[in-house]
């Protein structure tokens, strides 16, 4: 049997299938039979019924015409009871030249000399006399009803008579032509393409969800609550844009967009920098930077008393004396569960109207992973987001039991979440190996993060020492794997995350750390650590969903 391309073609007419089956059953093992070749060049779209490649004999493009076909100052065929003019010789010949040109222009053909190509017309149901001949179709190139039994022999003769002094295709030539016609330069599965599609869907769903902001147009004090992946940060950004530019009957406002962590602040700044100037909030950054613009002091990041007492007290005093031009019409706080009680006083005092000014809070109480606890000392209208738009269904289901309330997944399907038992090895070493697996699996380095819940990864320590905190966080957007800690990654995400459980889970708020870490991956999640730690921190349901 010859090599068949494709192995099981679909035909539009019974005549094409009959001729193909006859050639399939009678061609040699070294021959190649190509069916239904579609080829587009700058002149037209070509449809070539069959291409027969016979090593050391020749190549023939074949046009098959079923039903009743006859010649009467032109070719005619009967289709559905109606006579139709056709051009089988032109089709066969044009197809031949189109395929030959396509092959010879392919770089894989290289410097090979041209080989001979022939063309033929086959009419398996119509007959023509032995003396029939046309100037552009000798009888030996036309194979009618009575020629079918010896069709392979006749095609070999047709190929030999149409060499026109050119060399005959060798077995190597035939192999190369077959590879060119079937597209040897195949592409492979690309995990990034699936992630791009899921991201596009998530962006669309988030924009649809942004309609919730219409509810807030008549409200000045709102808390938007939602679990991981619900699009809170995107909504906070959109609200900052809408309030700043005004519209919908509202005047443009002077807006501040705040958060706790440096990494999230950098993300917010980068997003805002892409907007038109009239849409950009007056301030975007951390709570500390918010006070620093008024002259508040710097402090040691390890000094909790500075952050929770001295700094907010200083900022509160400074806010009292702010000129009107430095005050704000509205303040938006993302990841507000990280704000201490004492922080809200300077935030409210920064408003032009402390009693009625806009305060919009976005929070997820289950991501409260610091010991401090705080809530704004004002009444807020609650709005709840209960759909996960960002994580795949597999990732959402793995951390879903850790969420404080039921969330509904609207993310797409993705790779299964994997748990890797570190055993007696250092979990960080095992996590490093899993990063290599993700890279080998097709992920770009810029899409991967390795996050720890205990001590920091040595590369994170090294980068922080080299850059300082602000410089370290700017590396999050480099084209490299990011090494971070769950404490600093709330509000941020990467497509593929290796979560390293490099502590025993005995510390306070370990459950919240696990929740934050698992929810940072949008498309692929690998959890590395001790199975008992997962059970102790996340419970039996989470352990089961991780396959433990």
Short mmCIF file of C-alpha atoms in Angstrom, two decimals:
data_model
loop_
_atom_site.label_atom_id
_atom_site.label_comp_id
_atom_site.label_asym_id
_atom_site.label_seq_id
_atom_site.Cartn_x
_atom_site.Cartn_y
_atom_site.Cartn_z
CA UNK A 1 0.00 0.00 0.00
CA UNK A 2 1.28 3.51 -0.78
CA UNK A 3 1.73 6.23 1.78
CA UNK A 4 -1.65 7.98 2.07
CA UNK A 5 -1.99 11.69 2.76
CA UNK A 6 -4.34 11.93 4.55
CA UNK A 7 -4.94 8.36 5.60
CA UNK A 8 -8.74 8.65 5.53
CA UNK A 9 -9.77 11.55 3.30
CA UNK A 10 -13.32 12.82 2.91
CA UNK A 11 -14.58 13.18 -0.67
CA UNK A 12 -17.33 15.34 -2.12
CA UNK A 13 -18.16 12.91 -4.93
CA UNK A 14 -18.31 9.09 -5.21
CA UNK A 15 -16.13 9.22 -8.34
CA UNK A 16 -13.20 10.77 -6.45
CA UNK A 17 -13.46 8.13 -3.74
CA UNK A 18 -13.61 5.31 -6.30
CA UNK A 19 -10.48 6.48 -8.12
CA UNK A 20 -8.66 7.04 -4.82
CA UNK A 21 -9.53 3.54 -3.59
CA UNK A 22 -8.37 2.01 -6.86
CA UNK A 23 -5.02 3.82 -6.64
CA UNK A 24 -4.71 3.00 -2.94
CA UNK A 25 -5.08 -0.70 -3.69
CA UNK A 26 -2.74 -0.84 -6.70
CA UNK A 27 0.07 1.70 -6.21
CA UNK A 28 3.43 0.47 -4.87
CA UNK A 29 4.71 0.64 -1.31
CA UNK A 30 7.14 3.44 -2.16
CA UNK A 31 4.51 5.59 -3.86
CA UNK A 32 2.64 8.47 -2.24
CA UNK A 33 -1.03 9.28 -2.82
CA UNK A 34 -2.21 12.78 -1.82
CA UNK A 35 -5.95 13.48 -1.84
CA UNK A 36 -7.94 16.73 -1.80
CA UNK A 37 -4.97 19.10 -1.91
CA UNK A 38 -6.03 22.70 -1.41
CA UNK A 39 -3.45 25.28 -2.45
CA UNK A 40 -3.70 29.06 -2.56
CA UNK A 41 -1.29 31.25 -4.49
CA UNK A 42 -1.38 34.85 -5.68
CA UNK A 43 -3.47 33.88 -8.72
CA UNK A 44 -6.30 31.70 -7.37
CA UNK A 45 -7.41 28.95 -5.04
CA UNK A 46 -6.56 25.52 -6.46
CA UNK A 47 -8.32 22.29 -5.65
CA UNK A 48 -6.36 19.27 -6.81
CA UNK A 49 -8.25 16.00 -6.54
CA UNK A 50 -5.21 13.70 -6.41
CA UNK A 51 -1.43 13.93 -6.61
CA UNK A 52 0.40 10.66 -7.33
CA UNK A 53 4.12 10.62 -6.51
CA UNK A 54 6.03 7.65 -7.91
CA UNK A 55 9.79 7.50 -7.17
CA UNK A 56 12.00 7.11 -10.27
CA UNK A 57 8.89 7.31 -12.47
CA UNK A 58 7.25 10.68 -12.05
CA UNK A 59 4.60 12.86 -10.43
CA UNK A 60 1.06 13.29 -11.78
CA UNK A 61 -1.70 15.66 -10.71
CA UNK A 62 -5.07 14.10 -11.41
CA UNK A 63 -8.42 15.76 -12.08
CA UNK A 64 -11.36 13.37 -11.60
CA UNK A 65 -14.69 14.01 -13.38
CA UNK A 66 -17.57 11.70 -12.61
CA UNK A 67 -21.07 11.52 -14.06
CA UNK A 68 -21.44 11.94 -17.82
CA UNK A 69 -18.55 13.93 -19.35
CA UNK A 70 -18.20 14.69 -23.05
CA UNK A 71 -16.37 16.92 -25.50
CA UNK A 72 -18.25 19.18 -27.95
CA UNK A 73 -16.16 22.22 -28.79
CA UNK A 74 -15.43 22.26 -25.09
CA UNK A 75 -15.87 20.00 -22.08
CA UNK A 76 -19.34 19.43 -20.69
CA UNK A 77 -20.81 17.52 -17.76
CA UNK A 78 -24.34 16.68 -16.65
CA UNK A 79 -25.02 17.81 -13.08
CA UNK A 80 -28.45 17.41 -11.49
CA UNK A 81 -30.01 17.13 -14.93
CA UNK A 82 -28.36 20.27 -16.25
CA UNK A 83 -25.57 20.59 -18.79
CA UNK A 84 -22.58 22.53 -17.43
CA UNK A 85 -19.37 23.70 -19.10
CA UNK A 86 -16.23 22.50 -17.30
CA UNK A 87 -12.46 22.86 -17.73
CA UNK A 88 -10.83 19.62 -16.48
CA UNK A 89 -7.61 19.99 -18.47
CA UNK A 90 -7.06 23.55 -17.27
CA UNK A 91 -7.73 22.42 -13.69
CA UNK A 92 -5.25 19.54 -13.92
CA UNK A 93 -2.56 21.62 -15.63
CA UNK A 94 -2.97 24.73 -13.46
CA UNK A 95 -2.89 22.54 -10.37
CA UNK A 96 0.31 20.90 -11.59
CA UNK A 97 2.12 24.21 -12.05
CA UNK A 98 0.79 25.62 -8.78
CA UNK A 99 2.02 22.62 -6.78
CA UNK A 100 5.37 22.60 -8.59
CA UNK A 101 5.90 26.31 -7.86
CA UNK A 102 4.87 25.87 -4.23
CA UNK A 103 7.35 23.03 -3.75
CA UNK A 104 10.22 24.76 -5.50
CA UNK A 105 9.75 27.96 -3.51
CA UNK A 106 9.88 26.14 -0.20
CA UNK A 107 13.26 26.53 1.52
CA UNK A 108 13.34 22.80 2.19
CA UNK A 109 13.59 22.14 -1.54
CA UNK A 110 16.82 24.07 -1.45
CA UNK A 111 19.05 23.93 -4.53
CA UNK A 112 17.57 20.73 -5.96
CA UNK A 113 17.07 20.82 -9.72
CA UNK A 114 13.51 20.79 -11.06
CA UNK A 115 11.85 17.40 -11.48
CA UNK A 116 9.28 16.43 -14.08
CA UNK A 117 5.60 16.94 -13.31
CA UNK A 118 2.68 15.58 -15.36
CA UNK A 119 -1.09 15.99 -15.34
CA UNK A 120 -3.98 13.74 -16.25
CA UNK A 121 -7.78 13.62 -16.42
CA UNK A 122 -9.72 10.57 -15.19
CA UNK A 123 -13.37 9.95 -16.14
CA UNK A 124 -14.32 6.71 -14.34
CA UNK A 125 -17.91 6.61 -15.74
CA UNK A 126 -17.52 8.15 -19.23
CA UNK A 127 -15.83 6.59 -22.26
CA UNK A 128 -13.84 8.00 -25.13
CA UNK A 129 -12.66 6.19 -28.23
CA UNK A 130 -9.05 5.17 -28.67
CA UNK A 131 -8.73 7.74 -31.44
CA UNK A 132 -9.90 10.62 -29.22
CA UNK A 133 -7.21 13.26 -28.76
CA UNK A 134 -6.98 16.96 -28.13
CA UNK A 135 -4.06 19.29 -28.64
CA UNK A 136 -3.83 19.87 -24.86
CA UNK A 137 -4.89 16.35 -23.80
CA UNK A 138 -3.43 13.38 -25.68
CA UNK A 139 -5.43 10.17 -25.31
CA UNK A 140 -2.67 8.72 -23.12
CA UNK A 141 -3.29 11.53 -20.59
CA UNK A 142 -7.05 10.83 -20.51
CA UNK A 143 -8.16 7.73 -18.60
CA UNK A 144 -11.76 6.78 -19.21
CA UNK A 145 -14.16 4.10 -17.99
CA UNK A 146 -12.36 1.30 -19.82
CA UNK A 147 -8.90 2.37 -18.59
CA UNK A 148 -9.62 1.99 -14.88
CA UNK A 149 -8.40 -1.58 -14.53
CA UNK A 150 -4.90 -0.51 -15.59
CA UNK A 151 -5.02 3.01 -14.17
CA UNK A 152 -1.69 2.82 -12.28
CA UNK A 153 0.12 1.53 -15.35
CA UNK A 154 -1.39 4.27 -17.51
CA UNK A 155 -0.46 6.99 -14.98
CA UNK A 156 3.10 5.70 -14.99
CA UNK A 157 3.11 5.97 -18.77
CA UNK A 158 1.63 9.47 -18.62
CA UNK A 159 4.40 10.52 -16.21
CA UNK A 160 7.09 9.07 -18.47
CA UNK A 161 5.75 10.81 -21.58
CA UNK A 162 5.56 14.22 -19.85
CA UNK A 163 9.12 14.37 -18.51
CA UNK A 164 9.95 16.88 -21.27
CA UNK A 165 13.66 16.32 -20.75
CA UNK A 166 13.58 17.02 -17.01
CA UNK A 167 14.88 14.65 -14.39
CA UNK A 168 12.58 12.15 -12.72
CA UNK A 169 11.89 12.50 -9.00
CA UNK A 170 14.07 10.26 -6.84
CA UNK A 171 12.83 8.57 -3.64
CA UNK A 172 14.43 11.43 -1.67
CA UNK A 173 12.65 13.99 -3.86
CA UNK A 174 9.33 12.26 -3.30
CA UNK A 175 9.86 12.22 0.47
CA UNK A 176 10.75 15.90 0.48
CA UNK A 177 7.74 16.87 -1.65
CA UNK A 178 5.43 14.84 0.58
CA UNK A 179 6.82 16.60 3.64
CA UNK A 180 6.41 20.03 2.03
CA UNK A 181 2.82 19.32 1.01
CA UNK A 182 1.89 18.07 4.47
CA UNK A 183 3.60 20.90 6.35
CA UNK A 184 6.55 19.26 8.05
CA UNK A 185 7.09 22.43 10.06
CA UNK A 186 4.40 21.45 12.52
CA UNK A 187 3.66 23.56 15.54
CA UNK A 188 3.12 22.10 18.97
CA UNK A 189 0.69 22.56 21.82
CA UNK A 190 1.33 25.93 23.44
CA UNK A 191 0.18 26.24 27.03
CA UNK A 192 0.60 30.01 26.75
CA UNK A 193 -2.02 30.22 24.00
CA UNK A 194 -4.62 28.62 26.25
CA UNK A 195 -3.65 31.02 29.04
CA UNK A 196 -4.01 33.98 26.65
CA UNK A 197 -7.52 32.85 25.76
CA UNK A 198 -8.50 32.39 29.42
CA UNK A 199 -7.08 35.84 30.22
CA UNK A 200 -9.11 37.41 27.41
CA UNK A 201 -12.28 35.79 28.73
CA UNK A 202 -11.48 36.92 32.28
CA UNK A 203 -10.90 40.49 31.08
CA UNK A 204 -14.25 40.46 29.31
CA UNK A 205 -16.06 39.09 32.37
CA UNK A 206 -14.38 41.67 34.60
CA UNK A 207 -15.49 44.50 32.32
CA UNK A 208 -19.02 43.10 32.43
CA UNK A 209 -18.78 43.00 36.21
CA UNK A 210 -17.68 46.64 36.18
CA UNK A 211 -21.34 47.48 35.70
CA UNK A 212 -21.53 47.18 39.50
CA UNK A 213 -19.82 50.58 39.62
CA UNK A 214 -23.01 52.08 38.26
CA UNK A 215 -24.63 51.25 41.59
CA UNK A 216 -22.03 53.36 43.41
CA UNK A 217 -22.62 56.56 41.46
CA UNK A 218 -25.12 57.78 44.04
CA UNK A 219 -23.14 56.33 46.97
CA UNK A 220 -20.10 57.93 48.57
CA UNK A 221 -19.24 55.26 51.13
CA UNK A 222 -19.00 51.70 49.74
CA UNK A 223 -17.21 48.47 50.66
CA UNK A 224 -16.79 45.94 47.82
CA UNK A 225 -16.12 42.50 49.26
CA UNK A 226 -14.89 39.61 47.18
CA UNK A 227 -12.67 36.57 47.34
CA UNK A 228 -9.50 35.91 45.41
CA UNK A 229 -9.94 36.15 41.66
CA UNK A 230 -13.15 38.20 41.84
CA UNK A 231 -11.63 41.19 40.06
CA UNK A 232 -11.51 43.64 42.98
CA UNK A 233 -8.30 45.32 41.87
CA UNK A 234 -9.56 45.78 38.32
CA UNK A 235 -12.75 47.35 39.67
CA UNK A 236 -10.78 49.61 42.01
CA UNK A 237 -8.74 50.84 39.06
CA UNK A 238 -11.83 51.37 36.94
CA UNK A 239 -13.52 53.31 39.71
CA UNK A 240 -10.45 55.52 40.13
CA UNK A 241 -10.58 56.27 36.41
CA UNK A 242 -14.30 57.05 36.37
CA UNK A 243 -14.23 59.31 39.43
CA UNK A 244 -11.18 61.18 38.12
CA UNK A 245 -12.58 61.93 34.68
CA UNK A 246 -16.13 62.59 35.91
CA UNK A 247 -19.10 62.09 33.63
CA UNK A 248 -22.54 60.59 34.22
CA UNK A 249 -23.57 63.82 35.87
CA UNK A 250 -20.55 63.92 38.21
CA UNK A 251 -17.77 66.48 38.21
CA UNK A 252 -14.15 65.30 37.85
CA UNK A 253 -12.76 64.51 41.28
CA UNK A 254 -9.34 64.56 42.89
CA UNK A 255 -8.80 60.89 43.73
CA UNK A 256 -6.24 58.91 45.72
CA UNK A 257 -5.80 55.17 45.12
CA UNK A 258 -4.13 53.45 48.09
CA UNK A 259 -2.98 50.00 49.11
CA UNK A 260 -0.64 48.49 51.67
CA UNK A 261 1.97 46.50 49.73
CA UNK A 262 4.74 47.90 47.56
CA UNK A 263 4.20 45.27 44.88
CA UNK A 264 0.50 46.02 44.43
CA UNK A 265 1.24 49.75 44.47
CA UNK A 266 3.74 49.28 41.65
CA UNK A 267 1.13 47.31 39.69
CA UNK A 268 -1.44 50.05 40.16
CA UNK A 269 1.03 52.73 39.07
CA UNK A 270 1.94 50.81 35.92
CA UNK A 271 -1.71 50.40 34.99
CA UNK A 272 -2.54 54.04 35.62
CA UNK A 273 0.48 55.17 33.58
CA UNK A 274 -1.17 53.68 30.46
CA UNK A 275 -4.27 55.91 30.80
CA UNK A 276 -4.90 59.34 29.38
CA UNK A 277 -3.73 62.08 31.71
CA UNK A 278 -7.24 63.35 32.43
CA UNK A 279 -8.13 59.87 33.74
CA UNK A 280 -5.21 59.44 36.11
CA UNK A 281 -5.80 59.77 39.89
CA UNK A 282 -3.91 62.49 41.71
CA UNK A 283 -2.16 59.91 43.89
CA UNK A 284 -1.42 56.19 43.48
CA UNK A 285 0.70 54.31 45.99
CA UNK A 286 1.11 52.85 49.45
CA UNK A 287 -0.24 54.23 52.72
CA UNK A 288 3.30 55.18 53.73
CA UNK A 289 3.91 57.04 50.45
CA UNK A 290 0.55 58.77 50.96
CA UNK A 291 1.91 60.32 54.16
CA UNK A 292 5.39 60.87 52.81
CA UNK A 293 4.03 63.38 50.27
CA UNK A 294 3.00 65.48 53.29
CA UNK A 295 6.42 65.11 54.94
CA UNK A 296 5.80 62.00 57.10
CA UNK A 297 8.92 60.20 58.31
CA UNK A 298 10.42 57.00 56.97
CA UNK A 299 10.67 54.03 59.28
CA UNK A 300 12.02 50.53 59.72
CA UNK A 301 9.81 47.95 58.00
CA UNK A 302 10.35 45.63 60.95
CA UNK A 303 9.19 48.23 63.49
CA UNK A 304 5.47 47.47 63.98
CA UNK A 305 5.09 50.32 66.48
CA UNK A 306 6.18 52.80 63.80
CA UNK A 307 3.61 51.49 61.29
CA UNK A 308 0.68 51.10 63.64
CA UNK A 309 1.19 54.01 66.02
CA UNK A 310 3.83 56.65 65.26
CA UNK A 311 3.37 56.92 61.48
CA UNK A 312 -0.46 57.07 61.43
CA UNK A 313 -0.42 59.53 64.35
CA UNK A 314 2.02 61.78 62.49
CA UNK A 315 0.00 61.49 59.28
CA UNK A 316 -3.21 62.33 61.14
CA UNK A 317 -1.65 65.57 62.45
CA UNK A 318 -0.26 66.47 59.04
CA UNK A 319 -3.64 65.83 57.40
CA UNK A 320 -5.33 68.34 59.66
CA UNK A 321 -3.27 71.15 58.18
CA UNK A 322 -3.42 70.19 54.50
CA UNK A 323 -4.37 73.05 52.17
CA UNK A 324 -7.51 72.44 50.13
CA UNK A 325 -5.51 71.89 46.95
CA UNK A 326 -3.80 68.87 48.50
CA UNK A 327 -6.99 67.25 49.78
CA UNK A 328 -9.05 64.67 47.93
CA UNK A 329 -12.66 64.30 46.90
CA UNK A 330 -12.44 60.51 47.12
CA UNK A 331 -10.07 57.84 48.42
CA UNK A 332 -10.09 54.27 47.07
CA UNK A 333 -8.37 51.57 49.13
CA UNK A 334 -7.52 48.20 47.59
CA UNK A 335 -6.80 45.18 49.81
CA UNK A 336 -8.23 47.24 52.66
CA UNK A 337 -8.12 44.34 55.11
CA UNK A 338 -4.39 45.15 55.47
CA UNK A 339 -5.10 48.61 56.93
CA UNK A 340 -4.85 48.98 60.71
CA UNK A 341 -7.52 50.87 62.69
CA UNK A 342 -5.15 53.78 63.19
CA UNK A 343 -4.61 54.22 59.44
CA UNK A 344 -8.16 55.26 58.71
CA UNK A 345 -7.97 58.53 60.60
CA UNK A 346 -5.41 60.17 58.28
CA UNK A 347 -7.22 58.68 55.27
CA UNK A 348 -10.51 60.32 56.26
CA UNK A 349 -8.81 63.59 57.26
CA UNK A 350 -7.28 63.83 53.79
CA UNK A 351 -10.77 64.31 52.32
CA UNK A 352 -12.09 67.76 51.51
CA UNK A 353 -15.30 66.70 53.20
CA UNK A 354 -14.46 64.28 55.99
CA UNK A 355 -18.14 63.58 56.68
CA UNK A 356 -19.40 63.15 53.13
CA UNK A 357 -16.29 62.65 50.96
CA UNK A 358 -15.95 59.50 48.90
CA UNK A 359 -14.48 56.39 50.55
CA UNK A 360 -14.45 53.20 48.48
CA UNK A 361 -13.01 50.11 50.12
CA UNK A 362 -12.13 46.81 48.41
CA UNK A 363 -11.45 43.92 50.76
CA UNK A 364 -11.22 40.18 51.31
CA UNK A 365 -11.25 39.35 55.00
CA UNK A 366 -9.80 35.91 54.34
CA UNK A 367 -6.63 37.52 53.01
CA UNK A 368 -6.03 39.28 56.34
CA UNK A 369 -2.64 37.74 57.05
CA UNK A 370 -1.29 40.37 59.43
CA UNK A 371 -1.99 40.39 63.17
CA UNK A 372 -3.41 43.93 63.09
CA UNK A 373 -7.11 44.43 62.59
CA UNK A 374 -8.84 47.53 61.37
CA UNK A 375 -12.01 48.78 59.78
CA UNK A 376 -13.05 52.27 58.70
CA UNK A 377 -14.88 54.07 61.54
CA UNK A 378 -17.70 55.04 59.17
CA UNK A 379 -20.74 53.24 57.78
CA UNK A 380 -20.14 51.60 54.39
CA UNK A 381 -22.70 50.14 51.99
CA UNK A 382 -21.58 46.54 51.30
CA UNK A 383 -21.49 45.08 47.79
CA UNK A 384 -20.45 41.44 47.34
CA UNK A 385 -18.60 39.83 44.42
CA UNK A 386 -19.21 36.09 44.49
CA UNK A 387 -17.75 34.96 41.16
CA UNK A 388 -14.14 33.93 40.59
CA UNK A 389 -13.15 35.24 37.16
CA UNK A 390 -9.38 34.86 37.18
CA UNK A 391 -8.40 31.36 38.32
CA UNK A 392 -9.02 28.20 36.35
CA UNK A 393 -11.75 25.94 37.68
CA UNK A 394 -9.09 23.48 38.85
CA UNK A 395 -7.25 26.12 40.90
CA UNK A 396 -10.47 27.64 42.25
CA UNK A 397 -11.70 24.24 43.42
CA UNK A 398 -8.40 23.55 45.18
CA UNK A 399 -8.51 26.66 47.40
CA UNK A 400 -12.29 27.12 47.44
CA UNK A 401 -12.72 25.47 50.88
CA UNK A 402 -10.39 28.11 52.34
CA UNK A 403 -12.61 31.01 51.24
CA UNK A 404 -14.90 32.52 53.89
CA UNK A 405 -18.00 32.27 51.69
CA UNK A 406 -19.03 30.32 48.64
CA UNK A 407 -17.56 31.58 45.38
CA UNK A 408 -18.71 30.50 41.94
CA UNK A 409 -16.07 29.72 39.35
CA UNK A 410 -16.36 31.31 35.93
CA UNK A 411 -12.77 30.62 34.93
CA UNK A 412 -11.90 28.21 32.14
CA UNK A 413 -10.40 24.74 32.36
CA UNK A 414 -6.67 24.41 32.83
CA UNK A 415 -4.00 21.96 34.00
CA UNK A 416 -4.71 19.95 37.14
CA UNK A 417 -3.32 21.34 40.38
CA UNK A 418 -0.35 19.26 41.49
CA UNK A 419 0.95 18.55 44.97
CA UNK A 420 4.59 17.49 45.31
CA UNK A 421 5.64 15.85 48.57
CA UNK A 422 9.03 17.30 49.50
CA UNK A 423 9.77 14.29 51.71
CA UNK A 424 13.11 14.63 53.46
CA UNK A 425 14.38 17.23 50.99
CA UNK A 426 14.46 20.99 51.47
CA UNK A 427 11.09 22.22 50.11
CA UNK A 428 12.82 25.14 48.40
CA UNK A 429 15.08 22.78 46.44
CA UNK A 430 12.04 20.76 45.36
CA UNK A 431 10.21 23.96 44.43
CA UNK A 432 13.18 25.04 42.29
CA UNK A 433 12.91 21.74 40.41
CA UNK A 434 9.21 22.39 39.79
CA UNK A 435 10.03 25.81 38.34
CA UNK A 436 12.33 24.04 35.88
CA UNK A 437 9.47 21.67 34.99
CA UNK A 438 7.20 24.61 34.22
CA UNK A 439 9.87 26.16 32.01
CA UNK A 440 10.35 22.86 30.19
CA UNK A 441 6.56 22.64 29.81
CA UNK A 442 6.46 25.82 27.72
CA UNK A 443 5.81 28.60 30.23
CA UNK A 444 7.77 31.80 29.76
CA UNK A 445 9.90 32.71 32.77
CA UNK A 446 7.98 36.01 33.12
CA UNK A 447 4.78 34.04 33.73
CA UNK A 448 6.17 31.99 36.64
CA UNK A 449 6.44 32.83 40.34
CA UNK A 450 7.85 30.82 43.22
CA UNK A 451 6.22 31.92 46.47
CA UNK A 452 7.15 30.85 49.98
CA UNK A 453 5.05 30.93 53.15
CA UNK A 454 7.98 30.68 55.58
CA UNK A 455 11.46 32.09 55.19
CA UNK A 456 12.19 33.85 51.93
CA UNK A 457 13.83 32.20 48.94
CA UNK A 458 17.56 32.97 48.69
CA UNK A 459 17.03 34.68 45.33
CA UNK A 460 14.42 37.00 46.88
CA UNK A 461 16.86 37.86 49.67
CA UNK A 462 19.62 38.47 47.14
CA UNK A 463 17.47 40.72 44.94
CA UNK A 464 16.16 42.69 47.91
CA UNK A 465 19.68 43.27 49.25
CA UNK A 466 20.84 44.40 45.83
CA UNK A 467 17.90 46.65 44.87
CA UNK A 468 16.19 47.69 48.16
CA UNK A 469 12.44 47.04 48.53
CA UNK A 470 11.22 49.34 45.77
CA UNK A 471 13.81 48.07 43.32
CA UNK A 472 13.09 44.46 44.24
CA UNK A 473 9.40 44.84 43.47
CA UNK A 474 10.12 46.42 40.12
CA UNK A 475 11.70 43.08 39.13
CA UNK A 476 8.22 41.55 39.26
CA UNK A 477 7.72 42.86 35.72
CA UNK A 478 11.09 41.63 34.42
CA UNK A 479 11.25 38.74 31.96
CA UNK A 480 12.32 36.34 34.67
CA UNK A 481 10.91 34.00 37.27
CA UNK A 482 9.71 35.99 40.29
CA UNK A 483 10.70 34.84 43.77
CA UNK A 484 8.49 36.24 46.48
CA UNK A 485 6.57 35.67 49.69
CA UNK A 486 2.80 35.40 50.09
CA UNK A 487 2.81 38.38 52.49
CA UNK A 488 3.68 40.76 49.67
CA UNK A 489 1.77 39.26 46.76
CA UNK A 490 -1.86 40.00 47.56
CA UNK A 491 -3.54 41.66 44.59
CA UNK A 492 -0.87 40.26 42.26
CA UNK A 493 -0.95 37.14 40.14
CA UNK A 494 1.08 35.07 37.74
CA UNK A 495 -0.04 32.44 35.32
CA UNK A 496 2.00 29.64 36.85
CA UNK A 497 2.89 29.53 40.54
CA UNK A 498 4.94 27.13 42.62
CA UNK A 499 3.81 27.55 46.22
CA UNK A 500 6.47 26.37 48.65
CA UNK A 501 5.14 25.39 52.08
CA UNK A 502 8.46 25.78 53.84
CA UNK A 503 7.11 25.99 57.39
CA UNK A 504 5.02 23.63 59.51
CA UNK A 505 1.90 25.82 59.60
CA UNK A 506 1.95 26.35 63.34
CA UNK A 507 2.11 30.15 63.22
CA UNK A 508 -0.96 32.39 63.41
CA UNK A 509 -2.95 32.95 60.22
CA UNK A 510 -1.26 30.04 58.43
CA UNK A 511 -4.61 29.18 56.81
CA UNK A 512 -4.85 32.66 55.32
CA UNK A 513 -1.29 32.39 53.98
CA UNK A 514 -2.17 29.12 52.26
CA UNK A 515 -5.28 30.72 50.75
CA UNK A 516 -3.38 33.72 49.45
CA UNK A 517 -0.56 31.60 48.04
CA UNK A 518 -2.79 29.11 46.23
CA UNK A 519 -4.93 31.85 44.70
CA UNK A 520 -2.02 33.76 43.11
CA UNK A 521 -1.88 31.32 40.16
CA UNK A 522 -4.35 32.00 37.38
CA UNK A 523 -3.57 29.00 35.15
CA UNK A 524 -1.27 26.42 36.73
CA UNK A 525 -0.56 25.74 40.40
CA UNK A 526 2.02 23.45 41.98
CA UNK A 527 2.09 23.10 45.77
CA UNK A 528 5.28 21.76 47.36
CA UNK A 529 5.59 20.67 50.97
CA UNK A 530 4.56 18.19 53.64
CA UNK A 531 1.12 16.51 53.30
CA UNK A 532 0.53 16.76 57.04
CA UNK A 533 1.10 20.51 56.91
CA UNK A 534 -1.62 20.80 54.27
CA UNK A 535 -4.04 18.77 56.41
CA UNK A 536 -3.18 20.76 59.53
CA UNK A 537 -3.55 24.14 57.86
CA UNK A 538 -6.08 23.61 55.08
CA UNK A 539 -8.09 20.67 56.40
CA UNK A 540 -8.97 17.31 54.90
CA UNK A 541 -11.03 18.77 52.05
CA UNK A 542 -8.14 20.87 50.70
CA UNK A 543 -5.77 17.93 51.14
CA UNK A 544 -8.14 15.71 49.17
CA UNK A 545 -8.45 18.24 46.37
CA UNK A 546 -4.67 18.36 46.16
CA UNK A 547 -4.64 14.59 45.74
CA UNK A 548 -3.13 13.93 49.16
#
